[in-house]
Amino acid sequence: MAILVTGGAGYIGSHTCLELLNQGFDIVVVDNLINSKAESLRRVSDITGKEFKFYKLDLLDEELLETVFIEYDIESVIHFAGLKAVGESVNVPLRYYYNNIISTINLCKVMNKFNVKNLVFSSSATVYGTPDHVPISEKFPLSAMNPYGRTKLVIEDILRDLYVSDNSWSISLLRYFNPIGAHESGTIGEDPNGIPNNLMPYITQVAIGKLKELNVFGNNYPTVDGTGVRDYIHVVDLALGHIKALDKMSNHSGVETFNLGTGKGYSVLEIIAAFEEVSMKEIPYKIVAPRQGDVPICYADASKAQNELGWVAEREIKLMCMDAWRWQSQNPNGYGKDTLITESEKNPGLIIKSKDFFVS
Ligand code: NAD
Ligand code: WQD
């Protein structure tokens, strides 16, 4: 029996693959590599000393996806695959709706056909829109302020409808707050294409000298120092939350929603200070106008995940900054050129093994 991880070459997916392998799960990974490199998976194999199968595959291709279910005895699916850039989603909404929603529908159709009904889905705190107050619990009203966020809302609805139609499904909707940091080895991490949209990768690229200075989006919010407040969560804690969700669904059907956050909020200036302290790098910044669509303050009430999954985020903010910096400083150009892309194109169902087995 194996866990299928969609989008497993990506930032959160690769960290989750690593933790799954460490805990003895068999995994199969599918990803079309539109926003990632298969090199991340080779490094996951290196760190864990384990092999697993990888399919370079687009979830929009339902027939191809079926071949994976034919070949493997899949017991559960963790579904990370999706496009995630908020700004881009405003410019190309149809691409976001098509990719994120149709690929999820395809996945559910194939799962249904093969009687696989355990699904963990990557949702987002973005589904809370602008919350009335904080901390945000799962019961808060839902709304979205951009096409990306609406794809998450629509998919959550689709999955709730699916459960209503067939009560044997077990579905976890995990609403992530702001994932940052990297595995402690510094060999896997977040590798954004082009100029980063998110705060932490922007800061690390300023620290490494690739970007001149950070633009701080607004300093007039009703927060501790006027800058936006977020609930930053270490990506390894987030990965472990998925394994707790898998445990729960092994003896439970239903649709359950969980916030995965720390319950603590930090301002942009507090993040800069924490990063500077652990990296001993100065982060030059300037205050600019607020970014359209940003909420002033957002952090989780994560008590449901604690009570029902037995999960708590343990890694604190300085460790998050230190791990993000270790990844960036050891990999100034991220994963670099992906030697596995052609390999995986020639060989569907490529076995990902550690470095020694590959000529790069
Ligand atoms: P990521 O872009 O690093 O990973 C997503 C992966 O999905 C990529 O490897 C991409 O190549 C793959 N993919 C996209 N469309 C695909 C398709 N049609 N078929 C196959 N593979 C496809 O992003 P991430 O940060 O690891 O996020 C993972 C999930 O978590 C996403 O669904 C994202 O929306 C959600 N999420 C992310 C954050 C965040 O801040 N990173 C916050 C909340 C929710
Ligand atoms: C954090 C804070 C910015 C960049 C986004 C998505 C959300 C989710 C997580 C997927 C804010 C400030 C940022 C910069 C800055 N993704 N900032 N200068 O906006 O909370 O959430 O990622 O689901 O949907 O919207 O994260 O890292 O972009 O911003 O001042 O260059 O840092 O204003 O206060 P955000 P972020």
Coordinates of N, CA and C in Angstrom, one line a residue, residues 3-29 40-41 44 48 52 77-80 120 122 174 176 179 182-183 188-189 234-246 260:
I3 N 1.2 5.8 -0.4 CA 0.5 7.1 -0.4 C 0.9 7.8 -1.7
L4 N -0.1 8.2 -2.4 CA 0.2 9.0 -3.6 C 0.3 10.5 -3.2
V5 N 1.4 11.1 -3.6 CA 1.6 12.5 -3.3 C 1.6 13.3 -4.6
T6 N 0.6 14.1 -4.8 CA 0.5 15.0 -6.0 C 1.3 16.3 -5.7
G7 N 2.0 16.8 -6.7 CA 2.7 18.0 -6.4 C 3.9 17.8 -5.4
G8 N 4.4 16.6 -5.4 CA 5.4 16.2 -4.4 C 6.8 16.7 -4.6
A9 N 7.0 17.3 -5.8 CA 8.3 17.9 -6.0 C 8.4 19.3 -5.5
G10 N 7.2 19.9 -5.2 CA 7.2 21.3 -4.8 C 7.7 21.5 -3.3
Y11 N 7.5 22.7 -2.9 CA 8.1 23.1 -1.6 C 7.5 22.3 -0.4
I12 N 6.2 22.3 -0.3 CA 5.6 21.6 0.9 C 5.6 20.1 0.6
G13 N 5.3 19.8 -0.7 CA 5.3 18.4 -1.0 C 6.6 17.6 -0.8
S14 N 7.7 18.2 -1.1 CA 9.0 17.5 -1.0 C 9.3 17.3 0.5
H15 N 9.0 18.3 1.4 CA 9.2 18.1 2.8 C 8.3 17.1 3.4
T16 N 7.1 17.0 2.8 CA 6.2 16.0 3.3 C 6.6 14.6 2.9
C17 N 7.1 14.5 1.6 CA 7.6 13.2 1.2 C 8.7 12.7 2.1
L18 N 9.6 13.6 2.5 CA 10.7 13.2 3.3 C 10.2 12.7 4.7
E19 N 9.2 13.4 5.3 CA 8.7 12.9 6.6 C 8.0 11.6 6.4
L20 N 7.2 11.4 5.3 CA 6.5 10.2 5.1 C 7.5 9.0 5.0
L21 N 8.6 9.2 4.2 CA 9.6 8.2 4.1 C 10.3 7.9 5.4
N22 N 10.6 8.9 6.2 CA 11.2 8.7 7.5 C 10.3 7.9 8.4
Q23 N 9.0 8.1 8.2 CA 8.1 7.3 9.1 C 7.7 6.0 8.5
G24 N 8.4 5.6 7.5 CA 8.2 4.2 7.0 C 7.1 4.0 5.9
F25 N 6.5 5.1 5.5 CA 5.4 5.0 4.4 C 6.1 4.7 3.1
D26 N 5.4 4.0 2.2 CA 5.8 3.9 0.8 C 5.1 5.0 0.1
I27 N 5.8 5.7 -0.8 CA 5.1 6.8 -1.5 C 5.3 6.7 -3.0
V28 N 4.4 7.2 -3.7 CA 4.5 7.4 -5.2 C 4.2 8.9 -5.4
V29 N 5.1 9.5 -6.2 CA 5.0 11.0 -6.4 C 4.6 11.3 -7.8
S40 N 14.6 18.1 -6.3 CA 14.2 18.1 -4.9 C 13.9 16.7 -4.4
L41 N 13.4 15.9 -5.3 CA 13.0 14.5 -4.9 C 14.3 13.6 -4.8
V44 N 15.5 14.3 -1.5 CA 14.7 13.6 -0.5 C 15.2 12.2 -0.4
T48 N 16.9 10.5 3.1 CA 16.2 9.4 3.7 C 16.9 8.1 3.5
F52 N 11.9 5.7 -4.3 CA 10.4 5.7 -4.5 C 10.2 6.1 -6.0
V77 N -4.3 9.7 -0.7 CA -3.7 10.7 -1.6 C -3.5 12.0 -0.8
I78 N -2.3 12.5 -0.9 CA -2.1 13.9 -0.4 C -2.0 14.8 -1.6
H79 N -2.8 15.7 -1.7 CA -3.0 16.5 -3.0 C -2.5 17.9 -2.8
F80 N -1.2 18.1 -3.1 CA -0.5 19.4 -3.1 C -0.6 20.1 -4.4
V120 N -6.2 14.0 1.5 CA -5.7 15.2 2.3 C -5.5 16.3 1.3
S122 N -4.6 20.4 0.2 CA -3.9 21.6 0.6 C -4.8 22.8 0.4
L174 N -6.8 20.9 4.8 CA -5.8 21.5 5.7 C -5.6 23.0 5.3
Y176 N -3.5 25.9 5.5 CA -2.1 26.3 5.9 C -2.1 27.8 6.1
P179 N 3.6 29.1 5.4 CA 4.8 28.2 5.6 C 6.1 28.8 5.2
A182 N 12.9 25.5 6.1 CA 13.4 24.4 5.2 C 13.8 23.3 6.1
H183 N 14.1 22.1 5.5 CA 14.6 21.0 6.3 C 16.0 21.4 6.9
I188 N 17.0 20.8 1.0 CA 15.7 21.0 0.3 C 15.1 22.3 0.9
G189 N 14.3 23.0 0.0 CA 13.7 24.3 0.5 C 12.9 24.9 -0.6
H234 N 6.7 26.6 10.4 CA 7.8 25.9 9.8 C 7.3 24.8 8.9
V235 N 7.9 24.7 7.7 CA 7.4 23.7 6.7 C 7.5 22.3 7.2
V236 N 8.4 22.0 8.1 CA 8.5 20.6 8.6 C 7.4 20.3 9.6
D237 N 7.0 21.3 10.4 CA 5.8 21.1 11.2 C 4.6 20.9 10.4
L238 N 4.5 21.7 9.3 CA 3.4 21.6 8.4 C 3.3 20.2 7.8
A239 N 4.5 19.7 7.3 CA 4.6 18.3 6.7 C 4.1 17.3 7.7
L240 N 4.5 17.4 9.0 CA 4.1 16.5 10.0 C 2.6 16.5 10.3
G241 N 2.0 17.7 10.1 CA 0.5 17.8 10.2 C -0.2 16.9 9.2
H242 N 0.4 16.7 8.0 CA -0.3 15.8 7.0 C -0.3 14.4 7.5
I243 N 0.8 14.0 8.1 CA 0.9 12.6 8.6 C -0.1 12.4 9.7
K244 N -0.3 13.4 10.6 CA -1.4 13.3 11.6 C -2.7 13.2 11.0
A245 N -3.0 13.9 9.9 CA -4.3 13.8 9.2 C -4.5 12.5 8.6
L246 N -3.4 11.9 8.0 CA -3.5 10.5 7.5 C -3.8 9.5 8.6
L260 N -3.7 24.8 10.1 CA -2.4 24.4 10.4 C -1.5 25.7 10.5

